């Protein structure tokens, strides 16, 4: 499943479409602590988190995450919104809890 | 280090809007010169953790990076408070980060352990009230 496929599925609200919509979503990763995410997030992952600040974007970009999914109704703050556009990172948001958001992607990955 | 590329970055204190910029730039440079994704990943982790520590614990500072075809050497210099007990600071889970900093997602106490784990060499020189210099080497 590509980032584009996840966009068209419409299961999450699209906050920013990044510059690599063709990137393959290979794995799922859930974590809110940045230095754990930094060392553990696999490249090409869809990263589900409740941290909507610009450090999340910096880590996603350094880890080559395929996209970020903000769960629990979290929104990107203003600075982070600008950064997402600048860095070309795809960001979704949803009111679902982290686990349910991740499962929704998992089901599509393994459909 | 004769044929080394030298890169210099200034890290501003408490400025989270720019935190991670030096790491991002270094990653771009390494990609351009064809360093393997695995080595880039290790450098990115170490550099980002060091850069963020300068922002949240040490009022910013200066980073100098030397890149050769076989290694990256990162020297992170700050004039912050210094680290009273380096051994303790190196322990996974040890953190003095404030509630405010923790609410941003930092403070797991995993930064220094990550820097140790993903580099081939890590040296910390620190003097209380004077500052800290962290030197890290990643071989390709
Ligand atoms: N450059 C520095 N100057 C002064 N103190 C530092 C510096 N770097 C680290 N420390 C001290 O060492 C502790 C451990 O650092 P470490 O990076 O492992 O964890 P952290 O920054 O608190 O949390 P995390 O990196 O997981 O977000 C810090 O909480 C801080 O007290
Ligand atoms: Mg740290």
Tab-separated table of C-alpha atoms and ligand atoms in Angstrom:
chain	number	residue	atom	x	y	z
A	1	UNK	CA	0.000	0.000	0.000
A	2	UNK	CA	1.353	3.420	-0.942
A	3	UNK	CA	0.813	6.713	0.868
A	4	UNK	CA	-1.485	7.612	-2.039
A	5	UNK	CA	-3.597	4.512	-1.405
A	6	UNK	CA	-3.975	5.580	2.212
A	7	UNK	CA	-4.988	9.060	1.094
A	8	UNK	CA	-7.640	7.703	-1.280
A	9	UNK	CA	-8.962	5.270	1.324
A	10	UNK	CA	-10.330	8.334	3.113
A	11	UNK	CA	-10.065	6.679	6.532
A	12	UNK	CA	-8.054	9.598	7.905
A	13	UNK	CA	-8.253	13.335	7.342
A	14	UNK	CA	-5.350	14.518	5.164
A	15	UNK	CA	-3.511	17.407	6.825
A	16	UNK	CA	-0.637	17.706	4.364
A	17	UNK	CA	0.211	15.820	1.209
A	18	UNK	CA	3.967	15.359	1.089
A	19	UNK	CA	6.237	15.086	-1.909
A	20	UNK	CA	6.488	11.284	-1.905
A	21	UNK	CA	2.906	10.039	-2.323
A	22	UNK	CA	4.208	6.986	-4.165
A	23	UNK	CA	6.209	5.850	-1.129
A	24	UNK	CA	5.334	2.343	-0.029
A	25	UNK	CA	4.015	1.957	3.525
A	26	UNK	CA	5.966	-1.053	4.703
A	27	UNK	CA	5.468	-1.051	8.441
A	28	UNK	CA	3.541	0.506	11.274
A	29	UNK	CA	5.143	2.216	14.212
A	30	UNK	CA	3.519	3.608	17.380
A	31	UNK	CA	5.446	5.738	19.897
A	32	UNK	CA	5.324	9.206	21.429
A	33	UNK	CA	8.781	9.478	22.963
A	34	UNK	CA	11.049	11.061	20.400
A	35	UNK	CA	14.374	9.479	21.256
A	36	UNK	CA	12.792	6.032	21.185
A	37	UNK	CA	11.110	6.811	17.879
A	38	UNK	CA	14.383	8.204	16.530
A	39	UNK	CA	16.196	4.934	17.066
A	40	UNK	CA	13.315	2.530	16.443
A	41	UNK	CA	11.027	3.878	13.730
A	42	UNK	CA	11.670	1.758	10.633
A	43	UNK	CA	12.140	3.605	7.348
A	44	UNK	CA	8.999	3.489	5.229
A	45	UNK	CA	6.764	3.249	8.282
A	46	UNK	CA	3.425	4.886	8.944
A	47	UNK	CA	4.093	6.474	12.343
A	48	UNK	CA	1.098	6.813	14.637
A	49	UNK	CA	1.579	9.329	17.457
A	50	UNK	CA	-0.155	11.948	19.590
A	51	UNK	CA	2.761	14.393	19.372
A	52	UNK	CA	1.785	17.079	16.884
A	53	UNK	CA	4.777	19.402	17.172
A	54	UNK	CA	7.647	20.114	14.886
A	55	UNK	CA	10.015	17.679	16.557
A	56	UNK	CA	7.786	14.859	15.335
A	57	UNK	CA	8.344	16.128	11.793
A	58	UNK	CA	12.105	16.384	12.274
A	59	UNK	CA	12.261	12.795	13.526
A	60	UNK	CA	9.940	11.507	10.768
A	61	UNK	CA	12.141	13.128	8.175
A	62	UNK	CA	15.404	11.802	9.682
A	63	UNK	CA	13.908	8.292	9.912
A	64	UNK	CA	12.458	8.344	6.395
A	65	UNK	CA	8.982	7.571	7.713
A	66	UNK	CA	6.454	7.241	4.886
A	67	UNK	CA	3.866	9.331	6.728
A	68	UNK	CA	2.661	10.529	10.130
A	69	UNK	CA	-0.790	9.733	11.519
A	70	UNK	CA	-1.874	11.953	14.416
A	71	UNK	CA	-4.340	10.068	16.613
A	72	UNK	CA	-6.712	11.055	19.430
A	73	UNK	CA	-7.878	14.195	17.637
A	74	UNK	CA	-4.454	15.826	17.942
A	75	UNK	CA	-3.669	18.644	15.514
A	76	UNK	CA	-0.376	19.922	14.156
A	77	UNK	CA	0.503	23.214	15.805
A	78	UNK	CA	1.075	26.214	13.501
A	79	UNK	CA	4.857	25.966	13.354
A	80	UNK	CA	4.623	22.259	12.608
A	81	UNK	CA	2.083	22.843	9.825
A	82	UNK	CA	4.519	25.135	8.047
A	83	UNK	CA	7.327	22.631	8.575
A	84	UNK	CA	5.263	19.752	7.144
A	85	UNK	CA	4.784	21.685	3.911
A	86	UNK	CA	8.452	22.753	3.781
A	87	UNK	CA	9.747	19.245	4.388
A	88	UNK	CA	7.177	17.573	2.144
A	89	UNK	CA	5.926	15.151	4.776
A	90	UNK	CA	2.508	13.525	4.481
A	91	UNK	CA	0.471	13.992	7.671
A	92	UNK	CA	-2.947	12.557	8.498
A	93	UNK	CA	-5.149	13.065	11.523
A	94	UNK	CA	-7.945	11.089	13.123
A	95	UNK	CA	-10.086	11.087	16.269
A	96	UNK	CA	-9.366	7.377	16.732
A	97	UNK	CA	-7.081	6.246	19.571
A	98	UNK	CA	-3.556	5.194	18.555
A	99	UNK	CA	-4.232	1.463	18.620
A	100	UNK	CA	-7.383	1.704	16.528
A	101	UNK	CA	-5.761	4.046	14.042
A	102	UNK	CA	-2.848	1.638	13.638
A	103	UNK	CA	-5.150	-1.370	13.280
A	104	UNK	CA	-7.084	0.431	10.546
A	105	UNK	CA	-3.858	0.753	8.533
A	106	UNK	CA	-2.755	-2.761	9.430
A	107	UNK	CA	-6.008	-4.213	8.086
A	108	UNK	CA	-5.392	-2.496	4.756
A	109	UNK	CA	-1.739	-3.520	4.666
A	110	UNK	CA	-2.704	-7.157	5.144
A	111	UNK	CA	-5.955	-7.195	3.195
B	1	UNK	CA	41.443	14.356	7.688
B	2	UNK	CA	43.102	16.324	4.830
B	3	UNK	CA	40.437	15.595	2.268
B	4	UNK	CA	37.614	16.057	4.772
B	5	UNK	CA	34.541	18.149	4.023
B	6	UNK	CA	33.981	20.488	6.952
B	7	UNK	CA	30.488	21.590	7.951
B	8	UNK	CA	29.629	24.095	10.665
B	9	UNK	CA	26.303	24.664	12.376
B	10	UNK	CA	25.111	27.072	15.022
B	11	UNK	CA	22.418	25.623	17.276
B	12	UNK	CA	20.136	28.238	18.823
B	13	UNK	CA	18.989	27.835	22.416
B	14	UNK	CA	15.411	26.774	23.168
B	15	UNK	CA	14.465	27.208	19.521
B	16	UNK	CA	12.438	24.139	18.668
B	17	UNK	CA	11.352	25.588	15.348
B	18	UNK	CA	14.894	25.045	14.108
B	19	UNK	CA	15.921	22.059	16.191
B	20	UNK	CA	16.935	19.210	13.931
B	21	UNK	CA	18.021	21.469	11.057
B	22	UNK	CA	21.707	20.653	11.419
B	23	UNK	CA	20.934	16.921	11.469
B	24	UNK	CA	18.670	17.290	8.449
B	25	UNK	CA	21.319	19.152	6.515
B	26	UNK	CA	24.045	16.642	7.369
B	27	UNK	CA	21.762	13.822	6.243
B	28	UNK	CA	21.267	15.568	2.894
B	29	UNK	CA	25.023	16.001	2.399
B	30	UNK	CA	25.717	12.322	3.198
B	31	UNK	CA	22.991	11.232	0.787
B	32	UNK	CA	24.491	13.379	-1.975
B	33	UNK	CA	27.916	11.811	-1.597
B	34	UNK	CA	26.447	8.326	-1.648
B	35	UNK	CA	26.894	7.126	1.941
B	36	UNK	CA	24.866	3.956	2.664
B	37	UNK	CA	21.365	4.388	4.149
B	38	UNK	CA	22.412	2.320	7.176
B	39	UNK	CA	25.357	4.618	7.970
B	40	UNK	CA	23.237	7.717	7.326
B	41	UNK	CA	20.697	6.394	9.790
B	42	UNK	CA	23.333	5.949	12.500
B	43	UNK	CA	24.773	9.420	11.932
B	44	UNK	CA	21.280	10.981	11.897
B	45	UNK	CA	20.319	9.395	15.215
B	46	UNK	CA	23.540	10.454	16.941
B	47	UNK	CA	23.594	13.952	15.494
B	48	UNK	CA	19.909	14.619	16.213
B	49	UNK	CA	20.158	13.470	19.822
B	50	UNK	CA	23.272	15.582	20.354
B	51	UNK	CA	21.735	18.600	18.661
B	52	UNK	CA	18.530	18.356	20.719
B	53	UNK	CA	20.512	17.980	23.947
B	54	UNK	CA	22.289	21.255	23.128
B	55	UNK	CA	18.910	22.939	22.626
B	56	UNK	CA	17.147	21.623	25.726
B	57	UNK	CA	19.994	21.248	28.227
B	58	UNK	CA	22.734	23.672	27.215
B	59	UNK	CA	21.500	26.929	25.624
B	60	UNK	CA	22.624	25.894	22.162
B	61	UNK	CA	26.164	25.859	20.819
B	62	UNK	CA	28.305	25.033	17.814
B	63	UNK	CA	28.585	21.825	15.811
B	64	UNK	CA	31.513	21.038	13.530
B	65	UNK	CA	31.358	17.980	11.305
B	66	UNK	CA	34.164	16.416	9.282
B	67	UNK	CA	33.161	14.026	6.529
B	68	UNK	CA	35.666	11.770	4.750
B	69	UNK	CA	34.940	8.854	2.398
B	70	UNK	CA	35.226	6.475	5.343
B	71	UNK	CA	33.842	8.308	8.377
B	72	UNK	CA	31.900	11.163	9.920
B	73	UNK	CA	33.232	12.974	12.968
B	74	UNK	CA	30.808	15.227	14.843
B	75	UNK	CA	32.025	17.714	17.451
B	76	UNK	CA	29.249	19.335	19.480
B	77	UNK	CA	30.358	22.181	21.702
B	78	UNK	CA	28.220	24.078	24.174
B	79	UNK	CA	28.715	26.550	27.012
B	80	UNK	CA	25.892	25.088	29.080
B	81	UNK	CA	25.857	23.969	32.711
B	82	UNK	CA	27.932	20.833	32.126
B	83	UNK	CA	26.960	17.310	33.195
B	84	UNK	CA	27.545	16.631	36.939
B	85	UNK	CA	27.600	12.830	36.636
B	86	UNK	CA	28.309	11.533	33.139
B	87	UNK	CA	27.974	7.903	34.149
B	88	UNK	CA	24.483	8.555	35.447
B	89	UNK	CA	23.580	10.651	32.400
B	90	UNK	CA	24.574	7.730	30.167
B	91	UNK	CA	22.080	5.410	31.861
B	92	UNK	CA	18.963	4.608	29.853
B	93	UNK	CA	16.015	6.401	31.429
B	94	UNK	CA	17.972	9.054	33.325
B	95	UNK	CA	16.719	12.546	32.493
B	96	UNK	CA	16.553	15.988	34.072
B	97	UNK	CA	14.180	17.310	31.385
B	98	UNK	CA	11.476	19.663	32.722
B	99	UNK	CA	7.751	18.911	32.477
B	100	UNK	CA	7.554	21.441	29.678
B	101	UNK	CA	10.249	19.681	27.642
B	102	UNK	CA	8.682	16.291	28.362
B	103	UNK	CA	5.357	17.488	27.012
B	104	UNK	CA	7.096	17.922	23.639
B	105	UNK	CA	8.077	14.259	23.578
B	106	UNK	CA	11.604	14.531	24.962
B	107	UNK	CA	12.930	13.267	28.269
B	108	UNK	CA	12.903	9.493	27.824
B	109	UNK	CA	16.552	9.581	28.895
B	110	UNK	CA	17.494	7.673	25.754
B	111	UNK	CA	19.465	10.321	23.885
B	112	UNK	CA	22.948	9.624	25.239
B	113	UNK	CA	22.407	5.816	25.211
B	114	UNK	CA	21.355	6.127	21.549
B	115	UNK	CA	24.454	8.192	20.771
B	116	UNK	CA	26.612	5.516	22.367
B	117	UNK	CA	24.822	2.655	20.645
B	118	UNK	CA	24.852	4.024	17.114
B	119	UNK	CA	28.360	5.494	16.957
B	120	UNK	CA	31.752	3.800	16.854
B	121	UNK	CA	33.189	6.247	19.348
B	122	UNK	CA	31.666	8.700	21.820
B	123	UNK	CA	33.707	11.022	24.037
B	124	UNK	CA	32.196	13.486	26.480
B	125	UNK	CA	34.277	16.250	28.008
B	126	UNK	CA	32.356	18.302	30.486
B	127	UNK	CA	33.175	20.964	33.059
B	128	UNK	CA	30.507	22.197	35.455
B	129	UNK	CA	29.549	25.788	34.732
B	130	UNK	CA	31.774	25.878	31.632
B	131	UNK	CA	30.225	23.535	29.112
B	132	UNK	CA	30.261	20.209	27.350
B	133	UNK	CA	31.978	18.921	24.235
B	134	UNK	CA	30.646	15.719	22.730
B	135	UNK	CA	32.734	14.066	20.018
B	136	UNK	CA	31.273	11.193	18.016
B	137	UNK	CA	32.643	9.093	15.176
B	138	UNK	CA	30.699	6.886	12.802
B	139	UNK	CA	32.749	4.720	10.421
B	140	UNK	CA	31.158	3.659	7.148
C	1	LIG	N1	24.880	19.019	26.456
C	1	LIG	C1	24.423	18.814	27.694
C	1	LIG	N2	24.605	19.732	28.658
C	1	LIG	C2	24.163	19.530	29.929
C	1	LIG	N3	23.490	18.416	30.307
C	1	LIG	C3	23.280	17.455	29.394
C	1	LIG	C4	23.721	17.597	28.033
C	1	LIG	N4	23.373	16.469	27.371
C	1	LIG	C5	22.757	15.677	28.251
C	1	LIG	N5	22.680	16.253	29.475
C	1	LIG	C6	22.140	15.663	30.725
C	1	LIG	O1	22.097	14.260	30.595
C	1	LIG	C7	20.758	13.784	30.753
C	1	LIG	C8	20.525	12.580	29.850
C	1	LIG	O2	20.573	12.977	28.475
C	1	LIG	P1	19.764	12.116	27.395
C	1	LIG	O3	19.933	12.765	26.073
C	1	LIG	O4	20.162	10.696	27.517
C	1	LIG	O5	18.238	12.221	27.894
C	1	LIG	P2	17.242	13.445	27.783
C	1	LIG	O6	17.789	14.477	26.845
C	1	LIG	O7	16.914	13.917	29.151
C	1	LIG	O8	15.959	12.738	27.141
C	1	LIG	P3	15.811	12.200	25.619
C	1	LIG	O9	17.131	12.402	24.935
C	1	LIG	O10	15.441	10.775	25.732
C	1	LIG	O11	14.727	13.041	25.018
C	1	LIG	C9	19.866	14.978	30.461
C	1	LIG	O12	18.594	14.887	31.045
C	1	LIG	C10	20.713	16.122	31.015
C	1	LIG	O13	20.586	16.198	32.434
C	2	LIG	MG1	18.462	13.939	24.962
